[in-house]
CSV table of C-alpha atoms and ligand atoms in Angstrom, one decimal:
chain,number,residue,atom,x,y,z
F,1,MET,CA,63.6,-87.1,-43.5
F,2,VAL,CA,63.6,-88.5,-47.0
F,3,PHE,CA,66.0,-85.9,-48.2
F,4,ALA,CA,68.5,-86.4,-45.4
F,5,PRO,CA,70.7,-89.0,-47.2
F,6,LEU,CA,70.7,-86.8,-50.4
F,7,LEU,CA,71.7,-83.7,-48.4
F,8,ARG,CA,74.5,-85.6,-46.8
F,9,ARG,CA,75.8,-86.6,-50.2
F,10,LEU,CA,75.6,-83.0,-51.5
F,11,ARG,CA,77.6,-81.8,-48.5
F,12,PRO,CA,80.6,-84.2,-48.4
F,13,ALA,CA,83.0,-84.2,-45.4
F,14,PRO,CA,85.9,-81.9,-46.1
F,15,PRO,CA,88.7,-83.9,-47.6
F,16,LYS,CA,91.5,-84.6,-45.2
F,17,ARG,CA,95.2,-83.6,-45.4
F,18,THR,CA,97.5,-86.6,-46.0
F,19,ALA,CA,101.2,-86.8,-45.3
F,20,THR,CA,103.7,-89.4,-46.6
F,21,LEU,CA,107.4,-89.7,-45.7
F,22,LEU,CA,109.6,-90.4,-48.7
F,23,THR,CA,113.3,-91.1,-49.3
F,24,VAL,CA,114.4,-89.1,-52.4
F,25,PRO,CA,117.9,-89.9,-53.6
F,26,GLY,CA,120.0,-86.7,-53.5
F,27,LEU,CA,118.0,-85.0,-50.8
F,28,PRO,CA,119.8,-84.5,-47.5
F,29,ALA,CA,116.8,-85.4,-45.3
F,30,PRO,CA,113.5,-87.4,-45.6
F,31,LEU,CA,110.8,-85.6,-47.6
F,32,GLU,CA,107.4,-85.3,-46.1
F,33,PHE,CA,104.9,-85.0,-48.9
F,34,CYS,CA,101.7,-83.4,-47.7
F,35,VAL,CA,98.6,-83.0,-49.8
F,36,SER,CA,96.3,-80.3,-48.4
F,37,PRO,CA,92.9,-79.5,-50.0
F,38,GLN,CA,93.2,-76.0,-48.5
F,39,SER,CA,96.5,-75.4,-50.2
F,40,ARG,CA,96.6,-73.3,-53.5
F,41,ARG,CA,100.3,-73.5,-54.2
F,42,LEU,CA,103.4,-75.5,-53.3
F,43,SER,CA,105.1,-74.5,-50.0
F,44,LEU,CA,108.3,-75.7,-48.5
F,45,ARG,CA,109.6,-75.9,-44.9
F,46,VAL,CA,112.4,-77.6,-43.1
F,47,ASP,CA,111.2,-79.1,-39.8
F,48,LEU,CA,114.3,-79.0,-37.7
F,49,ALA,CA,112.8,-80.6,-34.7
F,50,ARG,CA,111.9,-83.7,-36.7
F,51,GLY,CA,114.7,-83.5,-39.3
F,52,VAL,CA,112.4,-83.6,-42.3
F,53,ILE,CA,111.9,-81.4,-45.4
F,54,ARG,CA,108.2,-80.7,-45.6
F,55,VAL,CA,106.4,-79.9,-48.9
F,56,VAL,CA,102.7,-79.0,-48.8
F,57,VAL,CA,100.9,-79.2,-52.2
F,58,PRO,CA,97.3,-78.8,-53.5
F,59,PRO,CA,95.5,-82.0,-54.5
F,60,GLY,CA,96.7,-83.4,-57.9
F,61,VAL,CA,100.3,-82.4,-57.6
F,62,PRO,CA,102.4,-85.6,-58.0
F,63,GLU,CA,105.4,-86.5,-55.8
F,64,PRO,CA,108.0,-86.0,-58.5
F,65,GLN,CA,106.9,-82.4,-59.0
F,66,ALA,CA,107.2,-81.8,-55.3
F,67,ALA,CA,110.7,-83.3,-55.3
F,68,THR,CA,111.7,-81.1,-58.3
F,69,PHE,CA,110.4,-78.1,-56.3
F,70,VAL,CA,112.7,-79.0,-53.4
F,71,PHE,CA,115.7,-79.5,-55.6
F,72,ARG,CA,115.2,-76.0,-57.0
F,73,HIS,CA,115.5,-74.7,-53.4
F,74,LEU,CA,118.3,-77.1,-52.3
F,75,ASP,CA,120.7,-74.4,-51.3
F,76,TRP,CA,118.2,-72.9,-48.9
F,77,VAL,CA,117.2,-76.4,-47.6
F,78,ASN,CA,120.9,-77.2,-46.9
F,79,ARG,CA,121.4,-73.9,-45.1
F,80,ARG,CA,118.4,-74.6,-42.9
F,81,LEU,CA,119.5,-78.1,-42.2
F,82,GLN,CA,122.8,-76.9,-40.9
F,83,ALA,CA,120.9,-75.3,-38.1
F,84,MET,CA,119.6,-78.8,-37.2
F,85,PRO,CA,120.2,-79.9,-33.6
F,86,PRO,CA,123.1,-82.3,-33.2
F,87,LYS,CA,120.9,-84.7,-31.3
F,88,MET,CA,117.9,-86.6,-32.6
F,89,PRO,CA,116.3,-88.2,-29.5
F,90,PHE,CA,113.7,-90.9,-29.9
F,91,ARG,CA,110.4,-89.2,-29.3
F,92,ASP,CA,106.8,-89.5,-30.4
F,93,GLY,CA,106.4,-88.0,-33.9
F,94,ARG,CA,110.1,-87.9,-34.8
F,95,SER,CA,111.5,-89.4,-37.9
F,96,LEU,CA,113.8,-92.4,-37.7
F,97,PRO,CA,115.5,-94.2,-40.7
F,98,ILE,CA,115.1,-97.9,-40.6
F,99,LEU,CA,117.5,-99.3,-43.2
F,100,GLY,CA,117.5,-95.8,-44.6
F,101,VAL,CA,113.7,-95.6,-45.0
F,102,PRO,CA,112.2,-92.9,-42.9
F,103,HIS,CA,109.6,-94.1,-40.3
F,104,LEU,CA,107.7,-92.0,-37.8
F,105,ILE,CA,108.0,-93.0,-34.2
F,106,ARG,CA,104.4,-93.3,-32.8
F,107,HIS,CA,103.8,-93.7,-29.1
F,108,ASP,CA,100.6,-95.8,-28.5
F,109,PRO,CA,100.2,-96.6,-24.8
F,110,LEU,CA,97.7,-99.3,-25.7
F,111,HIS,CA,100.1,-101.2,-28.0
F,112,ARG,CA,101.2,-104.4,-26.3
F,113,GLY,CA,104.5,-106.3,-26.8
F,114,SER,CA,107.6,-105.1,-28.5
F,115,PRO,CA,107.6,-102.1,-31.0
F,116,ARG,CA,106.2,-103.0,-34.4
F,117,VAL,CA,106.8,-101.6,-37.8
F,118,GLN,CA,103.6,-100.6,-39.6
F,119,SER,CA,103.7,-99.7,-43.3
F,120,GLU,CA,100.2,-100.1,-44.5
F,121,THR,CA,99.3,-96.4,-44.5
F,122,ALA,CA,102.3,-94.4,-43.4
F,123,ARG,CA,105.6,-96.0,-42.4
F,124,GLN,CA,105.7,-95.9,-38.6
F,125,LEU,CA,107.3,-97.6,-35.6
F,126,ILE,CA,104.5,-98.2,-33.1
F,127,VAL,CA,105.9,-98.2,-29.5
F,128,GLY,CA,103.8,-99.1,-26.5
F,129,GLY,CA,104.3,-98.7,-22.8
F,130,GLY,CA,104.8,-95.6,-20.7
F,131,ALA,CA,106.1,-92.4,-22.4
F,132,GLU,CA,109.0,-92.3,-20.1
F,133,PHE,CA,110.3,-95.6,-21.4
F,134,LEU,CA,109.8,-94.8,-25.1
F,135,SER,CA,113.5,-93.9,-25.9
F,136,ARG,CA,114.8,-97.0,-24.1
F,137,ARG,CA,112.3,-99.2,-25.9
F,138,VAL,CA,113.2,-97.8,-29.4
F,139,HIS,CA,116.9,-98.3,-28.6
F,140,ASP,CA,116.4,-101.9,-27.4
F,141,TRP,CA,114.3,-102.7,-30.4
F,142,LEU,CA,116.8,-101.2,-32.9
F,143,LYS,CA,119.7,-103.1,-31.3
F,144,ALA,CA,117.8,-106.4,-31.4
F,145,GLU,CA,116.7,-105.9,-35.0
F,146,ALA,CA,120.3,-105.0,-35.9
F,147,ARG,CA,121.7,-108.1,-34.3
F,148,ARG,CA,119.1,-110.4,-35.8
F,149,THR,CA,119.4,-109.0,-39.4
F,150,LEU,CA,123.2,-108.6,-39.3
F,151,ALA,CA,123.7,-112.2,-38.1
F,152,GLU,CA,121.3,-113.5,-40.7
F,153,LEU,CA,123.0,-111.7,-43.6
F,154,ALA,CA,126.5,-112.5,-42.3
F,155,ARG,CA,125.7,-116.2,-42.2
F,156,GLN,CA,124.2,-116.1,-45.7
F,157,LYS,CA,127.3,-114.5,-47.1
F,158,ALA,CA,129.7,-116.7,-45.2
F,159,VAL,CA,128.1,-119.9,-46.7
F,160,THR,CA,128.8,-118.6,-50.2
F,161,ILE,CA,132.6,-118.6,-49.5
F,162,GLY,CA,132.6,-121.8,-47.3
F,163,ALA,CA,133.4,-119.8,-44.2
F,164,ARG,CA,131.8,-120.0,-40.8
F,165,VAL,CA,130.6,-117.2,-38.5
F,166,GLN,CA,131.1,-118.1,-34.8
F,167,ALA,CA,129.1,-115.4,-33.2
F,168,VAL,CA,127.7,-112.0,-34.0
F,169,ALA,CA,127.6,-109.1,-31.4
F,170,VAL,CA,126.3,-105.6,-31.7
F,171,ARG,CA,128.0,-102.6,-29.9
F,172,ASP,CA,128.0,-98.9,-30.3
F,173,PRO,CA,131.6,-98.0,-31.2
F,174,ARG,CA,132.4,-94.4,-32.2
F,175,ALA,CA,135.0,-95.0,-34.9
F,176,ARG,CA,134.2,-98.3,-36.6
F,177,TRP,CA,131.3,-100.1,-38.2
F,178,GLY,CA,132.4,-103.6,-37.8
F,179,SER,CA,135.3,-106.0,-36.8
F,180,CYS,CA,136.3,-109.6,-37.2
F,181,SER,CA,138.4,-111.7,-34.8
F,182,HIS,CA,140.8,-114.6,-35.5
F,183,GLN,CA,138.2,-116.9,-34.0
F,184,GLY,CA,135.5,-115.8,-36.5
F,185,ASN,CA,133.5,-113.6,-34.1
F,186,LEU,CA,132.0,-110.6,-35.9
F,187,SER,CA,131.0,-107.4,-34.2
F,188,PHE,CA,129.0,-104.6,-35.7
F,189,SER,CA,127.7,-101.2,-34.8
F,190,TRP,CA,123.9,-101.5,-34.2
F,191,ARG,CA,123.6,-98.1,-35.9
F,192,LEU,CA,124.0,-99.8,-39.3
F,193,ILE,CA,120.2,-100.6,-39.0
F,194,LEU,CA,119.7,-96.9,-39.6
F,195,ALA,CA,121.8,-96.8,-42.8
F,196,PRO,CA,120.5,-97.6,-46.3
F,197,LEU,CA,120.4,-101.3,-47.2
F,198,PRO,CA,123.3,-101.2,-49.7
F,199,VAL,CA,125.5,-99.7,-46.9
F,200,PHE,CA,124.4,-102.2,-44.3
F,201,ASP,CA,125.1,-105.0,-46.9
F,202,TYR,CA,128.6,-103.7,-47.7
F,203,VAL,CA,129.7,-103.6,-44.0
F,204,VAL,CA,128.5,-107.2,-43.6
F,205,ALA,CA,130.4,-108.2,-46.8
F,206,HIS,CA,133.5,-106.5,-45.5
F,207,GLU,CA,133.6,-108.4,-42.2
F,208,VAL,CA,132.6,-111.7,-43.8
F,209,ALA,CA,135.5,-111.2,-46.3
F,210,HIS,CA,137.8,-110.9,-43.3
F,211,LEU,CA,136.9,-114.5,-42.3
F,212,ARG,CA,139.0,-115.5,-45.3
F,213,GLU,CA,141.5,-112.6,-45.5
F,214,LEU,CA,142.3,-111.0,-42.2
F,215,ASN,CA,144.0,-108.0,-43.8
F,216,HIS,CA,143.2,-105.3,-46.4
F,217,SER,CA,145.1,-106.8,-49.3
F,218,GLU,CA,144.1,-106.7,-53.0
F,219,ARG,CA,142.7,-110.2,-52.6
F,220,PHE,CA,140.6,-109.0,-49.6
F,221,TRP,CA,139.0,-106.1,-51.6
F,222,GLN,CA,138.2,-108.4,-54.6
F,223,LEU,CA,136.5,-110.8,-52.2
F,224,CYS,CA,134.7,-107.9,-50.5
F,225,ALA,CA,133.4,-106.5,-53.8
F,226,ARG,CA,132.2,-110.0,-54.8
F,227,LEU,CA,130.3,-110.3,-51.5
F,228,THR,CA,128.7,-106.8,-51.8
F,229,GLU,CA,125.3,-106.7,-53.5
F,230,GLY,CA,125.5,-103.1,-54.6
F,231,ASP,CA,128.4,-100.8,-55.4
F,232,MET,CA,131.1,-101.1,-52.8
F,233,GLU,CA,132.6,-97.7,-53.5
F,234,ASP,CA,129.2,-96.0,-53.3
F,235,ALA,CA,128.7,-97.6,-49.9
F,236,ARG,CA,132.1,-96.5,-48.6
F,237,GLU,CA,131.5,-93.0,-49.8
F,238,TRP,CA,128.1,-92.9,-48.1
F,239,LEU,CA,129.7,-93.9,-44.8
F,240,ARG,CA,132.4,-91.2,-45.2
F,241,VAL,CA,129.8,-88.5,-45.8
F,242,ASN,CA,126.9,-89.6,-43.6
F,243,GLY,CA,128.3,-92.1,-41.1
F,244,ALA,CA,128.9,-89.7,-38.3
F,245,GLY,CA,125.4,-88.4,-38.6
F,246,LEU,CA,124.0,-91.8,-37.5
F,247,HIS,CA,125.4,-91.1,-34.0
F,248,ARG,CA,122.9,-88.3,-33.6
F,249,TYR,CA,120.0,-90.7,-33.3
F,250,GLY,CA,118.9,-91.6,-29.8
F,251,ALA,CA,121.2,-89.0,-28.2
F,252,GLU,CA,119.3,-87.2,-25.3
W,1,ZN,ZN1,138.5,-104.3,-42.6
């Protein structure tokens, strides 16, 4: 009996496999970085169902080394991703970008209240209720979050140019990301909540600039650039390349 604690210490529990979802600039999908004690070398896989690039490494291999490994096989990764399903329904275990940062959707029937972002260990969106309502609940939550954050940022930006936002609405238009009426009503695509923050910021800046200049004149673009936190041209380019892809999310 005396030796039992010592024996326990000599035989430690097998170390666990860990997985972290990362956004790596230049990679076409989120990178899932998995450390596996059983693994002897780096291995690469494209998980088409979840839309993530998965790298499994032995303990001690740092994230940048894993990313370098993926970049070396980028052609292969891109070819695999082209086979990705056009639809990305909201399901337990799937990846979802929130302001461009990948989060895993986790269904927890015991979770009460509205979905909650959890980022202490892994970035997750915890969704309660019945499994049959999961997609609807994620949808509703994203729309509400989009409306709240878009309205907040629009009002902040409007104050800096002495303009006033009347109302902010979110919709799901196919061809535009935002609009501004003569009365000062702004309307946005709720899908902007899926785009990286600098892109989200640019679209808000664009519509707020229309509160002063209801046109696309030189003066408008100067004001828009001033209201944009990051690089306006980078954001516009991101939307040109990736904008359509945001419509895949939540499609059944
Ligand atoms: Zn415009």
